[in-house]
Short mmCIF file of C-alpha atoms (C1' of nucleotides) in Angstrom, two decimals:
data_model
loop_
_atom_site.label_atom_id
_atom_site.label_comp_id
_atom_site.label_asym_id
_atom_site.label_seq_id
_atom_site.Cartn_x
_atom_site.Cartn_y
_atom_site.Cartn_z
CA MET A 1 2.72 7.24 21.47
CA ILE A 2 0.54 7.34 18.92
CA ALA A 3 -1.18 4.25 16.40
CA LEU A 4 -2.57 4.57 13.60
CA ILE A 5 -5.87 3.00 12.61
CA ASP A 6 -6.51 1.44 8.66
CA CYS A 7 -9.80 0.63 7.15
CA ASN A 8 -8.51 -2.34 5.32
CA ASN A 9 -10.03 -2.75 1.55
CA PHE A 10 -12.01 -0.22 3.07
CA TYR A 11 -14.57 0.25 0.06
CA VAL A 12 -15.32 -2.45 -0.46
CA SER A 13 -15.82 -3.65 2.87
CA CYS A 14 -18.43 -0.92 3.17
CA GLU A 15 -19.59 -3.11 0.41
CA ARG A 16 -19.70 -6.33 2.09
CA VAL A 17 -21.63 -5.13 5.75
CA PHE A 18 -24.90 -4.98 3.43
CA ALA A 19 -23.54 -8.24 1.16
CA PRO A 20 -22.72 -10.81 3.42
CA SER A 21 -21.79 -13.26 0.99
CA LEU A 22 -19.51 -11.71 -1.02
CA ARG A 23 -16.36 -12.22 2.16
CA ASN A 24 -14.26 -15.10 0.44
CA LYS A 25 -15.10 -13.73 -3.17
CA PRO A 26 -13.26 -11.09 -4.92
CA VAL A 27 -15.43 -8.19 -4.81
CA ALA A 28 -13.74 -4.65 -6.82
CA ILE A 29 -14.86 -0.96 -6.57
CA LEU A 30 -14.42 1.04 -10.12
CA SER A 31 -13.85 4.88 -9.61
CA ASN A 32 -15.69 7.04 -11.10
CA ASN A 33 -17.46 5.83 -14.85
CA ASP A 34 -16.53 2.45 -13.70
CA GLY A 35 -13.23 3.61 -15.42
CA CYS A 36 -10.30 2.28 -12.96
CA ILE A 37 -10.30 -0.38 -9.77
CA VAL A 38 -9.53 1.83 -7.01
CA ALA A 39 -10.73 -0.57 -4.16
CA ARG A 40 -9.33 -4.41 -4.09
CA SER A 41 -10.12 -7.08 -1.80
CA GLN A 42 -7.16 -9.36 -1.24
CA GLU A 43 -9.05 -12.08 -3.73
CA ILE A 44 -8.74 -9.45 -6.49
CA LYS A 45 -5.33 -8.70 -5.64
CA ASP A 46 -4.18 -12.53 -5.65
CA LEU A 47 -5.19 -12.47 -9.28
CA GLY A 48 -2.43 -10.24 -10.22
CA ILE A 49 -4.43 -7.07 -10.67
CA LYS A 50 -2.97 -4.24 -10.08
CA MET A 51 -4.51 -0.41 -8.01
CA GLY A 52 -6.10 1.63 -11.41
CA THR A 53 -5.80 -1.13 -13.69
CA PRO A 54 -8.45 0.40 -15.92
CA TYR A 55 -11.52 -2.08 -15.42
CA PHE A 56 -12.20 -3.46 -19.08
CA LYS A 57 -9.27 -4.42 -19.13
CA ALA A 58 -9.77 -6.47 -16.01
CA LYS A 59 -13.03 -7.58 -16.44
CA LYS A 60 -12.71 -11.21 -17.94
CA ILE A 61 -10.52 -12.23 -15.10
CA ILE A 62 -12.57 -11.00 -12.63
CA GLU A 63 -15.70 -12.84 -14.06
CA ARG A 64 -14.23 -15.95 -14.93
CA HIS A 65 -13.57 -16.14 -10.57
CA LYS A 66 -16.98 -14.90 -9.77
CA GLY A 67 -15.87 -11.77 -8.80
CA ALA A 68 -18.23 -9.11 -7.63
CA VAL A 69 -17.48 -5.32 -9.19
CA PHE A 70 -19.57 -2.16 -7.57
CA SER A 71 -19.50 1.91 -9.12
CA SER A 72 -18.25 4.29 -5.97
CA ASN A 73 -20.79 4.93 -3.87
CA TYR A 74 -19.34 7.86 -1.80
CA GLU A 75 -22.23 8.18 -0.05
CA LEU A 76 -22.17 4.90 1.28
CA TYR A 77 -18.50 4.91 2.39
CA GLY A 78 -18.49 8.60 3.58
CA ASP A 79 -21.59 7.62 5.71
CA MET A 80 -18.92 4.42 7.39
CA SER A 81 -16.56 6.20 8.01
CA ASN A 82 -17.91 8.82 9.80
CA ARG A 83 -18.95 5.14 12.33
CA VAL A 84 -15.90 3.95 12.02
CA MET A 85 -14.28 7.98 13.48
CA SER A 86 -16.39 7.79 16.39
CA VAL A 87 -15.45 4.82 17.50
CA LEU A 88 -12.40 5.52 17.17
CA ARG A 89 -13.04 8.92 18.85
CA THR A 90 -14.30 6.34 22.32
CA PHE A 91 -10.58 5.48 22.47
CA SER A 92 -8.83 9.18 22.59
CA GLY A 93 -9.49 12.56 23.18
CA LYS A 94 -6.98 13.16 20.34
CA THR A 95 -8.09 12.00 16.89
CA GLU A 96 -6.82 13.17 13.85
CA ILE A 97 -9.35 11.81 10.77
CA TYR A 98 -6.07 11.88 8.29
CA SER A 99 -8.41 10.23 5.40
CA ILE A 100 -12.16 8.44 5.11
CA ASP A 101 -10.50 5.10 5.80
CA GLU A 102 -7.50 6.20 8.19
CA ALA A 103 -6.89 7.76 12.23
CA PHE A 104 -3.78 8.90 14.16
CA ILE A 105 -5.18 8.93 17.49
CA LYS A 106 -2.74 10.28 20.57
CA VAL A 107 -2.58 6.31 22.99
CA PRO A 108 -4.14 8.06 26.09
CA GLU A 109 -1.28 7.57 29.37
CA TYR A 110 -2.85 5.30 31.66
CA ARG A 111 -2.92 2.76 28.73
CA GLN A 112 0.76 4.03 27.17
CA ASN A 113 1.60 0.48 29.00
CA ASP A 114 0.17 -2.15 27.08
CA PRO A 115 -0.18 -1.36 24.21
CA GLU A 116 -1.04 -4.97 22.47
CA ASN A 117 -3.81 -5.00 24.35
CA PHE A 118 -4.99 -1.10 23.56
CA SER A 119 -5.07 -2.67 20.01
CA SER A 120 -7.11 -5.31 20.03
CA GLU A 121 -10.02 -3.30 21.69
CA ILE A 122 -9.97 -0.85 19.02
CA ILE A 123 -9.67 -3.55 16.33
CA ARG A 124 -12.92 -5.71 18.01
CA LYS A 125 -14.92 -2.83 18.94
CA VAL A 126 -14.63 -0.87 15.45
CA TYR A 127 -15.89 -4.44 13.79
CA LYS A 128 -18.35 -4.55 16.19
CA TRP A 129 -19.96 -1.79 15.93
CA THR A 130 -19.22 -1.08 11.92
CA GLY A 131 -18.42 -4.28 10.61
CA ILE A 132 -15.51 -3.03 8.73
CA PRO A 133 -12.03 -4.67 9.94
CA VAL A 134 -9.31 -2.35 10.68
CA LYS A 135 -5.69 -2.44 11.21
CA VAL A 136 -3.94 -0.44 13.81
CA GLY A 137 -0.27 -0.30 14.49
CA THR A 138 2.26 1.85 17.26
CA ALA A 139 4.83 3.74 17.40
CA GLU A 140 6.28 7.20 18.92
CA THR A 141 6.64 8.24 15.59
CA LYS A 142 3.33 8.85 12.86
CA THR A 143 5.75 7.79 10.47
CA LEU A 144 6.83 5.10 12.06
CA ALA A 145 3.27 4.43 13.36
CA LYS A 146 2.67 4.05 8.85
CA ILE A 147 4.79 1.21 8.40
CA ALA A 148 4.22 -0.52 11.50
CA THR A 149 0.09 -0.86 9.52
CA GLU A 150 2.34 -1.13 6.60
CA LEU A 151 3.66 -4.52 8.07
CA VAL A 152 0.87 -5.67 9.27
CA LYS A 153 -0.24 -5.31 5.10
CA LYS A 154 3.40 -7.19 3.95
CA ASP A 155 3.80 -9.82 6.12
CA LYS A 156 0.00 -11.27 6.39
CA LEU A 157 1.03 -10.69 10.39
CA LYS A 158 -1.92 -12.94 12.60
CA GLN A 159 -2.02 -9.64 14.49
CA LEU A 160 -4.08 -6.69 12.89
CA TYR A 161 -2.07 -5.07 14.98
CA LYS A 162 2.02 -4.45 15.33
CA ILE A 163 3.58 -2.47 18.15
CA LEU A 164 6.95 -0.21 16.92
CA LEU A 165 8.69 1.09 20.30
CA ASN A 166 11.99 -0.69 20.89
CA LYS A 167 15.31 0.17 19.01
CA ARG A 168 16.11 -3.14 17.53
CA GLU A 169 12.55 -3.85 16.56
CA ILE A 170 12.15 -0.96 14.24
CA THR A 171 15.39 -0.99 13.00
CA GLN A 172 14.61 -5.27 11.30
CA ALA A 173 11.40 -3.30 10.65
CA LEU A 174 12.86 -0.50 8.70
CA LYS A 175 15.00 -3.55 6.72
CA LYS A 176 11.42 -4.86 5.19
CA ILE A 177 9.97 -1.96 3.52
CA PRO A 178 10.78 -0.25 0.64
CA VAL A 179 12.13 3.27 0.40
CA ILE A 180 8.91 3.66 -2.38
CA ASP A 181 6.50 2.59 0.88
CA ILE A 182 7.84 5.13 3.45
CA TRP A 183 4.93 7.21 3.52
CA GLY A 184 5.83 11.18 3.02
CA ILE A 185 8.89 9.26 -0.35
CA GLY A 186 6.77 9.30 -4.35
CA LYS A 187 7.81 7.77 -6.73
CA ALA A 188 10.29 11.06 -7.85
CA THR A 189 11.97 10.68 -4.52
CA ALA A 190 12.57 6.70 -4.05
CA ASP A 191 14.06 6.75 -8.07
CA THR A 192 16.77 9.43 -6.99
CA LEU A 193 17.79 7.14 -4.14
CA ASN A 194 18.33 4.19 -5.69
CA GLU A 195 20.27 5.55 -7.96
CA HIS A 196 23.31 6.57 -5.23
CA GLY A 197 22.47 2.99 -3.75
CA ILE A 198 19.90 3.34 -1.52
CA PHE A 199 16.93 0.88 -1.37
CA THR A 200 15.80 0.02 2.01
CA ALA A 201 14.34 2.03 5.01
CA GLU A 202 17.29 1.15 6.61
CA GLN A 203 19.31 2.57 4.63
CA PHE A 204 17.83 5.83 4.53
CA THR A 205 17.28 6.08 8.46
CA ALA A 206 21.22 6.09 8.64
CA LEU A 207 21.75 8.90 5.77
CA ASP A 208 23.03 12.49 6.70
CA GLU A 209 20.31 15.10 7.40
CA GLN A 210 21.63 17.76 6.06
CA PHE A 211 22.57 16.06 2.79
CA VAL A 212 18.18 14.74 2.80
CA ARG A 213 17.39 17.92 3.62
CA LYS A 214 20.43 19.57 0.03
CA LYS A 215 19.34 16.97 -2.19
CA PHE A 216 15.12 17.07 -1.80
CA ASN A 217 14.06 18.76 0.86
CA VAL A 218 12.56 20.05 4.47
CA MET A 219 9.29 17.39 3.88
CA THR A 220 11.63 14.50 2.72
CA ALA A 221 14.38 15.84 5.69
CA ARG A 222 11.27 15.52 8.97
CA THR A 223 10.63 12.14 6.77
CA LEU A 224 14.27 10.85 8.36
CA LYS A 225 13.68 11.69 11.35
CA GLU A 226 10.25 10.58 12.52
CA LEU A 227 12.15 6.65 10.80
CA GLN A 228 14.70 8.04 13.56
CA ASN A 229 11.98 7.80 16.23
CA ILE A 230 12.10 11.58 16.59
CA PRO A 231 8.48 12.84 16.41
CA CYS A 232 7.87 15.97 13.90
CA MET A 233 4.44 15.13 12.85
CA LYS A 234 2.33 16.25 15.53
CA ILE A 235 -1.52 15.01 15.68
CA ASP A 236 -3.04 18.18 14.23
CA GLU A 237 -6.90 17.91 15.49
CA GLN A 238 -8.54 20.98 13.65
CA PRO A 239 -7.61 20.55 10.24
CA GLN A 240 -7.02 23.56 8.58
CA PRO A 241 -10.14 25.13 6.97
CA GLN A 242 -9.95 23.49 2.73
CA LYS A 243 -8.62 26.30 0.07
CA ASN A 244 -9.63 25.00 -2.15
CA LEU A 245 -12.33 23.47 -3.56
CA CYS A 246 -12.43 20.51 -7.37
CA TYR A 247 -15.68 19.11 -8.82
CA SER A 248 -13.90 17.91 -12.06
CA LYS A 249 -15.52 14.31 -14.56
CA SER A 250 -14.81 13.17 -16.57
CA PHE A 251 -17.93 12.26 -18.89
CA GLY A 252 -19.98 9.17 -19.45
CA SER A 253 -19.35 9.83 -23.57
CA PRO A 254 -17.36 12.64 -25.46
CA VAL A 255 -18.38 15.48 -25.83
CA THR A 256 -18.66 17.98 -29.36
CA GLU A 257 -21.42 20.37 -28.58
CA TYR A 258 -21.48 23.25 -26.55
CA SER A 259 -24.34 23.48 -25.29
CA SER A 260 -23.63 20.06 -23.70
CA MET A 261 -20.62 21.49 -22.81
CA THR A 262 -22.96 24.15 -20.55
CA GLU A 263 -25.50 22.22 -19.31
CA SER A 264 -22.22 19.89 -17.67
CA VAL A 265 -20.58 22.71 -16.36
CA ILE A 266 -24.14 24.70 -15.03
CA ASN A 267 -24.33 21.40 -13.34
CA TYR A 268 -20.84 20.62 -11.91
CA SER A 269 -20.84 23.86 -10.49
CA SER A 270 -24.45 23.92 -8.61
CA ASN A 271 -22.39 20.27 -7.17
CA ALA A 272 -19.41 22.62 -6.55
CA ALA A 273 -21.78 25.50 -5.02
CA ALA A 274 -23.67 23.12 -2.67
CA LYS A 275 -20.06 21.35 -1.46
CA LEU A 276 -19.23 25.16 -0.54
CA ARG A 277 -22.34 26.11 1.16
CA LYS A 278 -22.01 22.41 3.69
CA ASN A 279 -18.28 23.89 4.55
CA LYS A 280 -19.79 26.87 5.51
CA GLN A 281 -17.28 28.51 2.70
CA LYS A 282 -16.90 31.28 0.27
CA ALA A 283 -14.97 31.71 -3.23
CA GLN A 284 -12.95 34.74 -4.20
CA SER A 285 -12.16 33.29 -7.78
CA VAL A 286 -13.61 30.35 -9.95
CA THR A 287 -11.33 28.20 -12.20
CA VAL A 288 -13.41 26.20 -15.05
CA PHE A 289 -10.99 23.33 -17.42
CA ILE A 290 -11.64 21.45 -20.44
CA THR A 291 -9.38 18.45 -21.52
CA THR A 292 -9.68 16.71 -24.77
CA ASN A 293 -9.03 12.04 -23.93
CA PHE A 294 -5.56 12.24 -24.01
CA PHE A 295 -5.31 8.73 -23.92
CA ASN A 296 -7.03 9.03 -27.77
CA LYS A 297 -3.34 9.52 -29.66
CA LYS A 298 -5.93 9.99 -33.34
CA GLN A 299 -7.68 13.05 -31.76
CA LYS A 300 -6.93 16.57 -32.19
CA GLN A 301 -5.49 16.95 -27.92
CA PHE A 302 -7.13 20.11 -26.45
CA ALA A 303 -6.71 21.74 -22.49
CA GLY A 304 -8.40 25.13 -21.99
CA SER A 305 -8.06 26.78 -18.62
CA LYS A 306 -9.67 30.14 -17.26
CA THR A 307 -9.99 31.35 -13.65
CA LEU A 308 -12.05 34.05 -12.73
CA SER A 309 -12.64 36.84 -9.26
CA PHE A 310 -15.06 37.28 -8.26
CA PRO A 311 -15.93 41.19 -7.29
CA SER A 312 -16.51 39.58 -3.51
CA ALA A 313 -16.33 36.40 -2.10
CA VAL A 314 -19.17 34.32 -3.05
CA ASN A 315 -21.05 31.33 -2.82
CA SER A 316 -24.94 31.05 -4.00
CA THR A 317 -24.83 29.11 -7.20
CA GLU A 318 -26.17 31.83 -8.91
CA ALA A 319 -23.43 33.46 -9.17
CA ILE A 320 -20.86 30.43 -9.26
CA VAL A 321 -22.72 30.34 -12.48
CA HIS A 322 -22.47 32.37 -13.87
CA TYR A 323 -18.71 33.18 -13.90
CA ALA A 324 -18.20 29.77 -14.51
CA LEU A 325 -20.18 30.42 -17.57
CA LYS A 326 -18.41 33.39 -18.54
CA ALA A 327 -14.93 31.30 -18.60
CA LEU A 328 -16.04 28.82 -20.52
CA LYS A 329 -16.84 31.01 -23.36
CA LEU A 330 -13.66 32.97 -23.01
CA ILE A 331 -12.42 29.08 -23.95
CA TYR A 332 -14.00 27.04 -25.66
CA LYS A 333 -12.58 25.63 -29.57
CA ASN A 334 -14.80 24.92 -31.49
CA ASN A 335 -13.86 21.09 -33.23
CA CYS A 336 -13.02 19.38 -30.16
CA CYS A 337 -13.98 15.76 -29.04
CA TYR A 338 -13.83 16.79 -24.84
CA LYS A 339 -13.92 13.80 -22.64
CA LYS A 340 -13.59 15.90 -18.88
CA CYS A 341 -14.10 19.41 -17.33
CA GLY A 342 -14.11 20.95 -13.74
CA ILE A 343 -14.37 23.53 -11.57
CA ILE A 344 -12.03 24.64 -9.30
CA LEU A 345 -13.30 27.56 -6.07
CA ASN A 346 -10.42 29.04 -5.11
CA GLU A 347 -8.36 31.07 -2.31
CA LEU A 348 -11.44 29.97 0.49
CA ILE A 349 -12.93 32.19 3.25
CA SER A 350 -15.33 31.87 6.16
CA GLU A 351 -18.40 32.27 5.44
CA ASP A 352 -18.79 34.92 8.75
CA ILE A 353 -16.43 36.82 7.59
CA ILE A 354 -18.17 40.01 5.88
CA GLN A 355 -16.43 41.58 2.73
CA PRO A 356 -19.01 44.15 0.99
CA ASP A 357 -18.66 44.50 -2.29
CA LEU A 358 -17.95 47.62 -3.29
CA PHE A 359 -19.66 47.95 -6.54
CA GLU A 360 -23.06 46.20 -5.12
CA THR A 361 -23.06 43.83 -7.52
CA ASP A 362 -24.47 41.01 -5.37
CA ASN A 363 -27.95 39.71 -5.63
CA PRO A 364 -29.53 39.69 -1.81
CA ASN A 365 -31.50 37.12 -3.10
CA ASP A 366 -29.27 34.60 -4.66
CA GLU A 367 -27.76 33.77 -1.21
CA LYS A 368 -31.94 32.98 -0.12
CA ILE A 369 -32.64 30.44 -3.10
CA SER A 370 -29.05 28.81 -2.65
CA GLU A 371 -30.77 28.24 1.08
CA VAL A 372 -33.26 27.11 0.08
CA MET A 373 -32.05 25.02 -2.90
CA ASP A 374 -29.78 23.22 0.29
CA LYS A 375 -33.00 22.58 1.96
CA ILE A 376 -35.21 20.88 -0.47
CA ASN A 377 -32.02 18.75 -1.65
CA SER A 378 -31.45 17.56 2.04
CA LYS A 379 -34.56 16.83 2.65
CA TYR A 380 -35.71 14.89 -1.25
CA GLY A 381 -32.21 13.49 -1.92
CA LYS A 382 -29.96 15.57 -3.87
CA GLY A 383 -30.26 16.76 -7.44
CA THR A 384 -34.98 16.73 -6.22
CA ILE A 385 -34.55 20.32 -7.43
CA LYS A 386 -32.07 22.00 -9.63
CA LEU A 387 -31.47 24.68 -12.30
CA ALA A 388 -32.91 23.64 -15.98
CA GLY A 389 -29.76 24.57 -17.61
CA GLU A 390 -28.34 21.62 -16.08
CA GLY A 391 -30.04 19.68 -18.39
CA VAL A 392 -31.79 16.26 -17.87
CA ASN A 393 -30.74 12.84 -15.58
CA ASP A 394 -30.23 11.33 -18.67
CA ALA A 395 -27.27 13.39 -20.79
CA CYS A 396 -24.62 12.28 -22.80
CA TRP A 397 -22.11 13.53 -20.61
CA LYS A 398 -23.35 12.29 -17.33
CA MET A 399 -21.06 10.11 -15.81
CA LYS A 400 -22.15 6.02 -15.51
CA ARG A 401 -21.99 3.99 -12.85
CA ASN A 402 -23.79 1.42 -14.02
CA MET A 403 -22.41 -1.38 -10.31
CA LEU A 404 -24.07 1.03 -8.01
CA SER A 405 -25.02 -0.61 -4.80
CA ARG A 406 -27.57 1.25 -2.08
CA ASN A 407 -27.25 3.34 0.21
CA TYR A 408 -27.56 1.44 2.48
CA THR A 409 -27.25 4.00 6.29
CA THR A 410 -28.47 7.11 4.81
CA ARG A 411 -31.36 6.88 2.52
CA TRP A 412 -33.79 4.17 3.95
CA ASP A 413 -36.38 5.15 1.27
CA GLU A 414 -34.92 4.80 -1.74
CA LEU A 415 -34.47 1.34 -0.07
CA LEU A 416 -38.62 1.77 0.39
CA GLU A 417 -39.36 1.89 -2.78
CA THR A 418 -36.81 -0.22 -4.36
CA ASP A 419 -37.44 -3.46 -2.35
"C1'" DT B 1 -15.77 0.57 -27.33
"C1'" DC B 2 -13.68 1.09 -22.60
"C1'" DT B 3 -8.23 5.32 -18.66
"C1'" DG B 4 -10.72 8.52 -10.68
"C1'" DG B 5 -11.53 12.35 -8.25
"C1'" DG B 6 -9.62 15.52 -4.77
"C1'" DG B 7 -6.21 17.33 -2.00
"C1'" DT B 8 -1.71 19.83 0.40
"C1'" DC B 9 2.54 21.96 0.58
"C1'" DC B 10 7.46 23.47 -1.12
"C1'" DT B 11 9.65 25.22 -4.21
"C1'" DA B 12 12.07 28.64 -8.07
"C1'" DG B 13 11.55 32.41 -10.57
"C1'" DG B 14 10.10 36.91 -12.03
"C1'" DA B 15 8.15 41.22 -11.02
"C1'" DC B 16 8.06 44.21 -7.81
"C1'" DC B 17 9.74 48.07 -3.94
"C1'" DC B 18 12.86 51.00 -1.46
"C1'" DT C 1 35.17 52.27 -17.50
"C1'" DC C 2 32.77 51.36 -13.42
"C1'" DT C 3 26.61 49.40 -11.94
"C1'" DG C 4 24.05 47.01 -5.16
"C1'" DG C 5 21.49 45.02 -1.38
"C1'" DG C 6 17.70 43.43 0.71
"C1'" DG C 7 13.43 42.64 0.99
"C1'" DT C 8 7.88 40.49 -0.68
"C1'" DC C 9 4.39 38.91 -3.16
"C1'" DC C 10 2.86 35.42 -6.46
"C1'" DT C 11 2.73 31.68 -9.97
"C1'" DA C 12 3.84 27.74 -12.31
"C1'" DG C 13 5.54 23.80 -12.21
"C1'" DG C 14 6.28 19.10 -8.70
"C1'" DA C 15 5.76 16.49 -5.22
"C1'" DC C 16 3.20 13.68 -2.79
"C1'" DC C 17 -1.23 11.97 0.28
"C1'" DC C 18 -5.47 9.09 0.19
#
DNA sequence: TCTGGGGTCCTAGGACCC
DNA sequence: TCTGGGGTCCTAGGACCC
């Protein structure tokens, strides 16, 4: 038996924990650069504002309803997520953190005779200990557990949990779910299914496995079996180490100068390198990409990317910045109005794997310098020490975060300063 | 004026090997 | 005149997730 725990409007809930006056008001959270709406309270949804709506299109209506809007505060959400997950671990020895706001847990044997009570205990304890409201879906497969939480959302059930164990109830449930809402079925597959006259999860579940396997792929066939209550996906406690790491952001305002572009590439590379070291990994190659604003139809469009391999796996800021700048030089085109750039570190391996550098081009001091920088930044706050090439704090390309809340749970010094 | 970011997995096709 | 069969590896692109 598997339970899926899903935090309700997670980012919104995090902000509300520290601003209780917002509990019954419309609250929206914006993407980087304060661009799109990426999380919505129920009140915002009720205003008809869709996920991903550009903020400028929804601003007026939110203001009219006296709603609150926040820039996304990933430090806060990340920390709140850790708290929720540690509460969940008190319920089961087997938990899989699926995303920042969701986890699958295996229901322990001795709790399987009473999933209702088990669910409501989870909901109560997580709320009491963290302030975050969650919903719980229980079933014998992951995909059906997902369907169960979907039903809680859709039907606005009195209970914040749903149990899908017996056959009749499963069939009833699947009738209410359009294929696009099935976990693992996206737009493309849903469109094809619709063309074949398949609209609900119940209709999909009746299909022949071989047909689905042929028409689509193994993943979709697996989803089918899971909906037929045949488990195909295990709870994955030890997620595989990450294979790529990407740090990319749109610019606050467009970049037209090579010097600004280098600043941002140095900054993004340093950030990516720091993340890599935090994950205790090294990269074997780096990709740099730059693009113009593709929403602007009148502008000349350009997108370039280049991947360079390191002589041996690295994670020092110095080495990564060096190669990223080399790659940038190869793709940069003058007279373009750039909107975005990004750094991808590829072919990641554990930093414990020692790979001798054949040509000994590494500078052994680089790693030590990076280590010291990490220590200083972790003690005194991100950005305390950085490369001069990263430019100043108010550089035009830096992302906009005009409505940022405080790091209530991770930076007490910051609170003391501002209060 | 203003439109996000970060991942994974699968597949088909090309290049190459014997 | 007639030109095989069986592999592996890599890459780009598509599809999906949050």
